[in-house]
XYZ file of C-alpha atoms in Angstrom:
529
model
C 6.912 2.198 109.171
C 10.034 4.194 109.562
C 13.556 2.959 109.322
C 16.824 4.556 110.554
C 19.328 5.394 107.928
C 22.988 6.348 108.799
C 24.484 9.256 107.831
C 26.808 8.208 105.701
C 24.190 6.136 103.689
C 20.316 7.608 102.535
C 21.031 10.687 105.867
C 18.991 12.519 107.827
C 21.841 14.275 109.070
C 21.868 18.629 108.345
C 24.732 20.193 107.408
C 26.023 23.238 109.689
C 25.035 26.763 108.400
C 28.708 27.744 107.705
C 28.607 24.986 105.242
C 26.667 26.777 102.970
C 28.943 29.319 102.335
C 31.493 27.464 100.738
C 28.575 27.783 97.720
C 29.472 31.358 97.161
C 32.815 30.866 95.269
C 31.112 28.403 93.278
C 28.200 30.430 92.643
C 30.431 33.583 91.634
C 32.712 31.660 89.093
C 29.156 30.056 87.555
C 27.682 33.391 87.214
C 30.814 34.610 85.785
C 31.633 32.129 83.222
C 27.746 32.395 82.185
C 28.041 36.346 81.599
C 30.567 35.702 79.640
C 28.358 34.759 76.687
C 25.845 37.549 77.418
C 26.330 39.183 73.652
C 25.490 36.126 71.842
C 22.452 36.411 70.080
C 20.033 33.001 70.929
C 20.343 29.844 69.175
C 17.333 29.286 66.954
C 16.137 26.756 69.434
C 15.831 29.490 71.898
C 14.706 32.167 69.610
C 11.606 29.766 68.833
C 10.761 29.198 72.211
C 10.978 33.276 72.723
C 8.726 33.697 69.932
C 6.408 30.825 70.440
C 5.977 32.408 74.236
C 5.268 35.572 73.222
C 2.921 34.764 70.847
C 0.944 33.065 73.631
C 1.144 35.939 75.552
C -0.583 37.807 72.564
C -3.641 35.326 72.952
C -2.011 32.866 70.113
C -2.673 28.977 70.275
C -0.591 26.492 70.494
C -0.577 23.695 68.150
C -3.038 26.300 66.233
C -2.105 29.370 65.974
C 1.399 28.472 66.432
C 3.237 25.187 65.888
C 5.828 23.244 67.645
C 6.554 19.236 68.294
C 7.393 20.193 72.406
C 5.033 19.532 74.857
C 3.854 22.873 76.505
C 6.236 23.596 79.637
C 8.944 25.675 77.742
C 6.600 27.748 76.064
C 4.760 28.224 79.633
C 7.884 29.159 81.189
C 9.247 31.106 78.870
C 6.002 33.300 78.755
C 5.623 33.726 82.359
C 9.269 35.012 82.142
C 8.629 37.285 79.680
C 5.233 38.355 80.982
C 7.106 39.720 84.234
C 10.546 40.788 82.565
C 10.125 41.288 79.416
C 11.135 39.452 76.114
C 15.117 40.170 75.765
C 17.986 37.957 74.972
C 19.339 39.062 78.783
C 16.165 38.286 80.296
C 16.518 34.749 79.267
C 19.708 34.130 80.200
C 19.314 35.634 83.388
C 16.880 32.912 84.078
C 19.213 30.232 82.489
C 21.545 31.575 85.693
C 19.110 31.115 87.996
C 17.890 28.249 87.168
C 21.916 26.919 87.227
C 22.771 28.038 90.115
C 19.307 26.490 91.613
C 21.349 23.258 90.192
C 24.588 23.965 91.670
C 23.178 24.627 95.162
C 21.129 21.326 94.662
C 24.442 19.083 93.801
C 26.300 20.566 96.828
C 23.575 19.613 98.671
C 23.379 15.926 97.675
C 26.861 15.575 97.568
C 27.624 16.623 100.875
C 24.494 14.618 102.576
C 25.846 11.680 100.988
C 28.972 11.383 100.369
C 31.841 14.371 101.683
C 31.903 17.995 102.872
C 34.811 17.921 100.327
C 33.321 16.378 97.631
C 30.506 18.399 97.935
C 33.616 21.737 98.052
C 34.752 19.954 94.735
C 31.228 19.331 93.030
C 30.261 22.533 93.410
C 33.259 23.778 91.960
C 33.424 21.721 89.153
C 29.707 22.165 87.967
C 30.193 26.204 88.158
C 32.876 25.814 85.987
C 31.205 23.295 82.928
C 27.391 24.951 83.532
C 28.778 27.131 80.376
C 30.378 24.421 78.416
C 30.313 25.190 75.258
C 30.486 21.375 73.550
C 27.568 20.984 74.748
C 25.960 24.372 74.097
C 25.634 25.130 78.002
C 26.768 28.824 77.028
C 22.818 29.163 76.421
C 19.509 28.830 77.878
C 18.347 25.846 76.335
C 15.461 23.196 77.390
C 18.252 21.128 79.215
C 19.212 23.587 81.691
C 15.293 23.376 83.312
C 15.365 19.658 82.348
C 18.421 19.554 84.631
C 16.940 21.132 87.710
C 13.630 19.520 87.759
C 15.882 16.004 87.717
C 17.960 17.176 90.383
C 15.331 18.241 92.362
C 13.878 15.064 92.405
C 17.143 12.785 93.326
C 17.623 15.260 96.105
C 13.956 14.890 97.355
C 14.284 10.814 96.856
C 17.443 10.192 98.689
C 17.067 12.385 101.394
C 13.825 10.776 102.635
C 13.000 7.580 100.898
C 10.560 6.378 103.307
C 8.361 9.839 103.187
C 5.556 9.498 100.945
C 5.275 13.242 100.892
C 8.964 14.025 99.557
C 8.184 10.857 96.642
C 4.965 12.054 95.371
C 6.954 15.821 95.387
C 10.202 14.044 93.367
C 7.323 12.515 91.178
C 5.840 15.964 90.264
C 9.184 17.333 89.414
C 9.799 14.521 86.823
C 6.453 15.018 85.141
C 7.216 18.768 85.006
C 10.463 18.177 83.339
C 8.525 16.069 80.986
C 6.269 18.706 79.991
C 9.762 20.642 78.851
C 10.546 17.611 76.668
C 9.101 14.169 77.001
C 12.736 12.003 77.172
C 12.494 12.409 80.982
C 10.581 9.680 81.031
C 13.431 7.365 81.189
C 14.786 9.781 84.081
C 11.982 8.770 85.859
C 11.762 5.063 84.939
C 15.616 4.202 86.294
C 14.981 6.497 89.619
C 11.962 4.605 90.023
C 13.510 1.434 89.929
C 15.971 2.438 91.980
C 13.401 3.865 94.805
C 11.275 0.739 94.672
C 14.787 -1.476 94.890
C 15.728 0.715 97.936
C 12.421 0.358 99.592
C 12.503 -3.727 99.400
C 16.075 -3.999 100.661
C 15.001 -1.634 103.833
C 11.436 -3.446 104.617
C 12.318 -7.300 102.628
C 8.081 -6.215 101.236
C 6.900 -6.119 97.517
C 4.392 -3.587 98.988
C 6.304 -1.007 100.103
C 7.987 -1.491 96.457
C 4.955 -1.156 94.727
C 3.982 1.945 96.898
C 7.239 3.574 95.740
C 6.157 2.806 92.354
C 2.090 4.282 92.300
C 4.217 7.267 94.692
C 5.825 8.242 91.633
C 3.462 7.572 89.087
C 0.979 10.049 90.784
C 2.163 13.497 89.768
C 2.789 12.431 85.750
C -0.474 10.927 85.667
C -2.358 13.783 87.072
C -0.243 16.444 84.842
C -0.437 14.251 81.787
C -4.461 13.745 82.229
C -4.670 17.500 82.764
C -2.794 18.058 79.745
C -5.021 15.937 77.655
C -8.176 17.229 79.395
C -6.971 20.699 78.841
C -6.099 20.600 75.342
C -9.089 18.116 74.489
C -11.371 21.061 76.429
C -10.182 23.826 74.022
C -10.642 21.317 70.654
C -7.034 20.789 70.174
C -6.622 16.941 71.244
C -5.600 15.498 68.118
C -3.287 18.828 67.379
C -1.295 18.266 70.889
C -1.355 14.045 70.414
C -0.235 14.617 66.624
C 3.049 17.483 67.582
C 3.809 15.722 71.065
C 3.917 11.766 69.956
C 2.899 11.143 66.542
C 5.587 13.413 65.254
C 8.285 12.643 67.919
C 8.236 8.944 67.655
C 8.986 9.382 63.582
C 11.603 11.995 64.519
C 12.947 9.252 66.246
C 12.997 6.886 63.713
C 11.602 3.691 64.948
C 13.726 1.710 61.966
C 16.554 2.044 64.895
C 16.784 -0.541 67.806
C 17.348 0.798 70.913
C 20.908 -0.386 71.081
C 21.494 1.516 67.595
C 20.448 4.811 69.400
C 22.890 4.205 72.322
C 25.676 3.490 70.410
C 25.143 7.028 68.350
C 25.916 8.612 71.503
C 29.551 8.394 70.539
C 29.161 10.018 67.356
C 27.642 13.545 67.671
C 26.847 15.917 64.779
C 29.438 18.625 66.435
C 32.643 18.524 68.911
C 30.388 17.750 72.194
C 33.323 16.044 74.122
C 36.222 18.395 73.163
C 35.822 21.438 75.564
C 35.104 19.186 78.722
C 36.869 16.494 77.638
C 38.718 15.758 81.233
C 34.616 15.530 82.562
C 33.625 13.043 80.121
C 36.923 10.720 80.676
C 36.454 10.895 84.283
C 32.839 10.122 83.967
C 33.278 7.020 82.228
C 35.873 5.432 84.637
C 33.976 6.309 87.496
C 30.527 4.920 86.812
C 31.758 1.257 86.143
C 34.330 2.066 89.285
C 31.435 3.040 91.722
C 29.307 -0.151 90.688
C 32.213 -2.230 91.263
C 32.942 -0.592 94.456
C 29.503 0.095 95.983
C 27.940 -3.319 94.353
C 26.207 -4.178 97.618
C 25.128 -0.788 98.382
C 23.473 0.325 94.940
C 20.364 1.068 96.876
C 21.956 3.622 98.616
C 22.765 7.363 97.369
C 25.639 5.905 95.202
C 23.024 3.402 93.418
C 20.403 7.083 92.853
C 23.080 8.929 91.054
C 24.152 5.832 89.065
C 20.455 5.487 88.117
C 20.503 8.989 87.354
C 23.152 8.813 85.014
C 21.835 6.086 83.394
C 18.138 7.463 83.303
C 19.852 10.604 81.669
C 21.769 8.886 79.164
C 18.878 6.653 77.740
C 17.249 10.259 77.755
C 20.173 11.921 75.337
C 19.683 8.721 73.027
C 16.155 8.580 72.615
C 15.208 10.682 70.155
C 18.081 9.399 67.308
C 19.657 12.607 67.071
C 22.990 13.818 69.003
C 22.872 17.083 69.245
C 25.297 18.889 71.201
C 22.257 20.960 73.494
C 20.884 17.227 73.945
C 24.791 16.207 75.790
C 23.713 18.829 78.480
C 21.613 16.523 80.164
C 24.362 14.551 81.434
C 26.759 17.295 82.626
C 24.999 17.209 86.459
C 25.168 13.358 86.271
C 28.828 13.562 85.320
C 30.106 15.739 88.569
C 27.969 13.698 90.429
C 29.533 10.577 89.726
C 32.699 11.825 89.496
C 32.505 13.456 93.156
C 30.635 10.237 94.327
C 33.861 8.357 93.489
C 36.345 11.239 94.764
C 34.267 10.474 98.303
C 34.186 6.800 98.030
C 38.088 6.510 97.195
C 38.737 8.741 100.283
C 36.574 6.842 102.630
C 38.157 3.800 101.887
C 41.733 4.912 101.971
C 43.527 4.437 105.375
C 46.835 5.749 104.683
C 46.505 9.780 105.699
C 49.120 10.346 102.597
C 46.850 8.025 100.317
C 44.492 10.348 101.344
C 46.277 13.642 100.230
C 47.116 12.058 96.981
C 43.869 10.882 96.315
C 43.130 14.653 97.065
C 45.737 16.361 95.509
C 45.037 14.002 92.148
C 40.655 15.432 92.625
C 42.402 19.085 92.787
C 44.607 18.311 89.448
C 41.552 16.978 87.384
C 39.305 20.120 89.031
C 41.951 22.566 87.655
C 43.107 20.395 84.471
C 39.269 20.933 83.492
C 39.023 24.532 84.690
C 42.041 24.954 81.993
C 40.047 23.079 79.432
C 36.827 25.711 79.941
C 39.285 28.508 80.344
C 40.453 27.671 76.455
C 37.656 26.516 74.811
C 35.193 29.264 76.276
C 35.946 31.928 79.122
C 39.211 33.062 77.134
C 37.498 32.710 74.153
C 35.838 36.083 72.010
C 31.939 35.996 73.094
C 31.215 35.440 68.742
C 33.673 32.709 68.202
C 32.760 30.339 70.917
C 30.136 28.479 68.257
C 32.749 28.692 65.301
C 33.975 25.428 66.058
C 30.241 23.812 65.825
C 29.948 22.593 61.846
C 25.754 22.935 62.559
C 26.440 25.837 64.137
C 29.063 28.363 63.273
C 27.915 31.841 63.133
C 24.326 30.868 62.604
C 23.030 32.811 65.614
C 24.940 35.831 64.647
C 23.656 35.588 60.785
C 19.686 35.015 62.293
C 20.106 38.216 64.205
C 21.574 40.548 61.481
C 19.139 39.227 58.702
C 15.998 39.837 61.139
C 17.089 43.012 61.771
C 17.363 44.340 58.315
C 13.765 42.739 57.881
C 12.965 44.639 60.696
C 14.200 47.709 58.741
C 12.368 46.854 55.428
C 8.568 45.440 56.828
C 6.155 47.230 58.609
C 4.760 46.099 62.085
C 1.680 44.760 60.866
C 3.258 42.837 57.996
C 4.109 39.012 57.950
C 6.562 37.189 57.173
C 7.643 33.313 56.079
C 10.829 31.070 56.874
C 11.472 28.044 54.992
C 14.074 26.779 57.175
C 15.249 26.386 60.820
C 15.945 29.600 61.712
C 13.101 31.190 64.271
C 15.642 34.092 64.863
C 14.361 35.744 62.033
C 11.056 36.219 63.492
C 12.316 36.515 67.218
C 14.883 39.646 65.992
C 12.488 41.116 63.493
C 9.831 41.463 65.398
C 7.457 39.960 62.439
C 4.959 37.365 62.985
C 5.531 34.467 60.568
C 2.247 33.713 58.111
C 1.778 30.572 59.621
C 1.961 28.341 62.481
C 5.239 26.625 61.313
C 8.138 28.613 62.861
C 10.360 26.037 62.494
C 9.637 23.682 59.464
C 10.884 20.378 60.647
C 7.735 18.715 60.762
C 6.853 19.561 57.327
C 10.187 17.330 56.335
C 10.019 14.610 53.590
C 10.510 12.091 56.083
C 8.305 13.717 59.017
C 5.390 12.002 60.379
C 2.335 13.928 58.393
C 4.149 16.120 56.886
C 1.748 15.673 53.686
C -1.146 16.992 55.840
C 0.964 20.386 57.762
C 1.838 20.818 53.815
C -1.364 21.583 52.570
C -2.200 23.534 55.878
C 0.873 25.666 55.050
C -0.020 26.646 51.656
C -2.999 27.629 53.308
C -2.176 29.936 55.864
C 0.385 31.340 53.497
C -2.064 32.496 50.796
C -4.600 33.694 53.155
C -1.562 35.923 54.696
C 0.214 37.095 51.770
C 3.534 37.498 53.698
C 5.686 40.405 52.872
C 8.316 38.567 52.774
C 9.513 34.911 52.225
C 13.386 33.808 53.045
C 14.214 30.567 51.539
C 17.357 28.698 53.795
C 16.026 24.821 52.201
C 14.935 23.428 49.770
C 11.311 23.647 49.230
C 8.884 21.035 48.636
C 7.382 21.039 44.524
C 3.613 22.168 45.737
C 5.384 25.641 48.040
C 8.155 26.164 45.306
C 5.140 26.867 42.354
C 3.194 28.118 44.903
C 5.830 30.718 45.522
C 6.795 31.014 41.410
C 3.226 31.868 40.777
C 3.133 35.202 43.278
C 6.545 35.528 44.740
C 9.580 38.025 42.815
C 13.065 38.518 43.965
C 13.897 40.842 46.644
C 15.945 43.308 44.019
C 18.610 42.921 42.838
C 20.865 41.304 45.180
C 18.408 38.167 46.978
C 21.179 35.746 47.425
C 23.215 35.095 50.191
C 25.937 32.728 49.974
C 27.674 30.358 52.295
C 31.237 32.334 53.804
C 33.795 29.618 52.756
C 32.012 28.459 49.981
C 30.425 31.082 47.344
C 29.165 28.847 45.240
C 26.515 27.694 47.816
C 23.592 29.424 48.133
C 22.249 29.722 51.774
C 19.733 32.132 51.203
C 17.263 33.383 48.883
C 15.195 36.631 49.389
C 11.874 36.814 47.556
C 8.983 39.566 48.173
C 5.218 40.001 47.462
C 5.349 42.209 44.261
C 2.471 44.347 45.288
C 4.439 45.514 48.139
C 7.933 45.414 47.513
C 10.777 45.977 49.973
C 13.463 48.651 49.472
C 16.247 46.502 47.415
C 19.812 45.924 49.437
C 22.196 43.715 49.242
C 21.292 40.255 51.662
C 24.768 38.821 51.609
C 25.878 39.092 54.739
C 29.103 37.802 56.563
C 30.672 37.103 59.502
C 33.802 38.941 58.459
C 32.130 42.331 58.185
């Protein structure tokens, strides 16, 4: 059974050709803004995805041969990428543009179904010009960007047909790929779901229909999910994938913090996330409470998706205990969209036709009051100072990127190397494949979920390779620190390199396999050179 929806609610109603080209503006000034950061080298994030792809490429397994605590979509993506154009920083964020503007043309679209042709002018606008925002490292091509259009995909495929089975079971397997990028899109999926089922009950007065909505959605992430399993359970790695994708992401949450804990965090982030976008996130916050108040019988409308949205996306940013600035992307879409949702809402219910052009003139402000905020904090901004003001940050990409390239210079193709940090650049810009699966060491943390067990496996793979070289950026743990006194020397006579604005810290140490030493140099490198 069909129902009719009016235009101005859930519509069926297509917008005019011409319409569409009001996205080109937009589009230039995202691709613009986005180019803008074209010389930075990855963030180590990035760099590990890169490396973890190409590794695949080479035959590698995951979980095996190579280690991360992701699911498998961003290594997937990132190697078809790179299978087709190559394995370069530009390459990547070329795709981080595509996949934005996909984004961009998605929230004109909802907007202007739903709400305005203005709004829609205005939300198109707005999200070219904070895709790049550096508070919440948007400048890059991060896991949130493709988080971000699989999510939007889905509201858009939801809201513009409700009542279509086909377009539900289509939102659903959008979801459960975003999920195989990172595994917090589950709560995306939970508060749209809610939402659908909520619309279909108030439409038919039927639990069934409800329910339908409900198994609808549930389709695709079961089927991708069993796959998974079945895949990975086919090719003996089971208890590998369960171990990296849940076992070590629910202690990485912490489960010592209550869920109200984690939402409260979201106000204190390890770096400035709020700062560059700052007019965004102020608006944001006034309008969600304002469009519940305003739309409270109509929350199973479009204006009730996009709150759901927001709210699905924020439980998302919380979940895992940490507040990264990357993790802050998630809710940039939400943000224009509620912040557009109430531009349309005020206009529609403003009588007055010089209400109206205040109401319109005050949207215009804001839109250029946060252009001005982008324009200082990024687009005006030299390319290799737009991460200085990050304290986790700094000139970390920069530093990953010059140190793997004088390993580059020193190693051999064929030789290994070893990382005992966080910084996968070092393999991604040297070219080197590490001597064991653990690119990035965070699950062999004190406090990480069987850590004692990827320990021992370390030690391990590391004797059995006999890296070249071995750069220490943390601490080690007692058994890889004697294992690395009993065969490891310093790398000459200058191994150290020390932290910028304070020398007495120690950020790196350089040691090498004394039966193949490295030419000596000095390592200290810094970003005033």
């Amino acid at each position: 059974m069909t129902h009719p929806i009016k235009c101005n609610d859930l519509s069926h109603c297509k917008s005019p050709p011409s319409a569409w080209l009001l996205l080109a503006p937009a589009a230039v000034i995202l691709i613009i803004f986005r180019i803008h950061a074209f010389d930075l080298p990855l963030e180590t994030d990035e760099c590990n995805y890169a490396y973890t792809a190409a590794r695949l490429l080479q035959g590698d397994r995951l979980y095996v041969d190579v280690w991360d605590h992701q699911p498998p979509g961003v290594f997937v993506l990132f190697a078809a990428v790179i299978s087709v154009f190559g394995s370069s920083d530009a390459v990547l964020r070329w795709t981080a543009i595509v996949f934005s503007l996909a984004s961009l043309t998605i929230i004109h679209h909802i907007v202007r179904r739903h709400f305005s042709p203005v709004a829609a002018v205005v939300a198109a606008i707005i999200f070219a010009v904070v895709s790049s925002d550096p508070g919440t490292a948007g400048e890059g091509c991060n896991r949130e960007i493709y988080m971000n259009f699989c999510a939007l995909a889905a509201l858009a495929l939801m809201t513009a047909q409700p009542h279509r089975r086909s377009r539900i079971l289509l939102a659903g397997a959008c979801l459960a790929l975003g999920s195989t990028l990172k595994t917090v899109v589950a709560a995306q999926w939970l508060l749209l779901t809610i939402w659908l089922a909520a619309h279909r009950y108030a439409t038919t007065r039927r639990v069934r229909p409800a329910l339908q909505a409900v198994l609808d959605m549930a389709v695709a992430p079961a089927a991708i999910w069993a796959a998974l399993l079945i895949y990975f359970t086919a090719t003996e790695r089971a208890q590998l994938f369960i171990d990296a994708v849940f076992t070590y992401n629910i202690g990485y949450g912490g489960l010592d913090r209550s869920l109200l804990g984690r939402l409260t965090g979201f106000l204190n982030p390890v770096s400035h996330v709020f700062q560059s976008a700052a007019p965004l996130w102020y608006a944001a916050a006034v309008a969600l409470p304002a469009l519940c108040i305003m739309n409270r019988r109509k929350l199973t409308t479009a204006h009730g998706a996009v709150i759901a949205y927001a709210a699905g996306s924020f439980i998302a940013l919380c979940l895992p205990g940490r507040y990264y600035p990357h993790y802050y992307y998630l809710l940039i879409p939400p943000n224009v969209l509620l912040c557009t949702a109430l531009i349309a809402s005020l206009m529609q219910r403003i009588r007055s036709t010089g209400a109206k052009r205040v109401t319109l003139t005050a949207a215009l402000a804001w839109t250029a009051t946060l252009l001005v905020f982008q324009l200082t904090h990024y687009l005006l901004v030299q390319p290799d100072r737009i991460t200085a003001p990050h304290p986790i940050y700094r000139y970390r990409q920069a530093w990953s990127r010059a140190q793997g390239e004088r390993i580059a210079q020193l190693t051999d193709p064929e030789d290994t190397i070893f990382v005992w940090g966080l910084d996968a650049g070092f393999y991604y810009y040297a070219h080197r494949r590490c001597a064991s699966r653990y690119t990035m060491v965070g699950g062999l943390a004190d406090d990480a979920r069987g850590a004692s067990d990827r320990r021992r496996i370390l030690l391990d793979e590391l004797a059995a390779a006999k890296p070249r070289l071995v750069l220490i950026v943390q601490p080690e743990f007692p058994e890889l620190k004697a294992f690395l006194n009993s065969r490891y020397v310093l790398a000459g006579p200058s191994p150290l390199d020390r932290h910028d604005f304070r020398p007495e810290k120690i950020i790196m140490v350089a040691l090498m396999d004394p039966n193949r030493p490295v030419k000596p140099i000095d390592w200290e490198w810094s970003m005033r050179k």
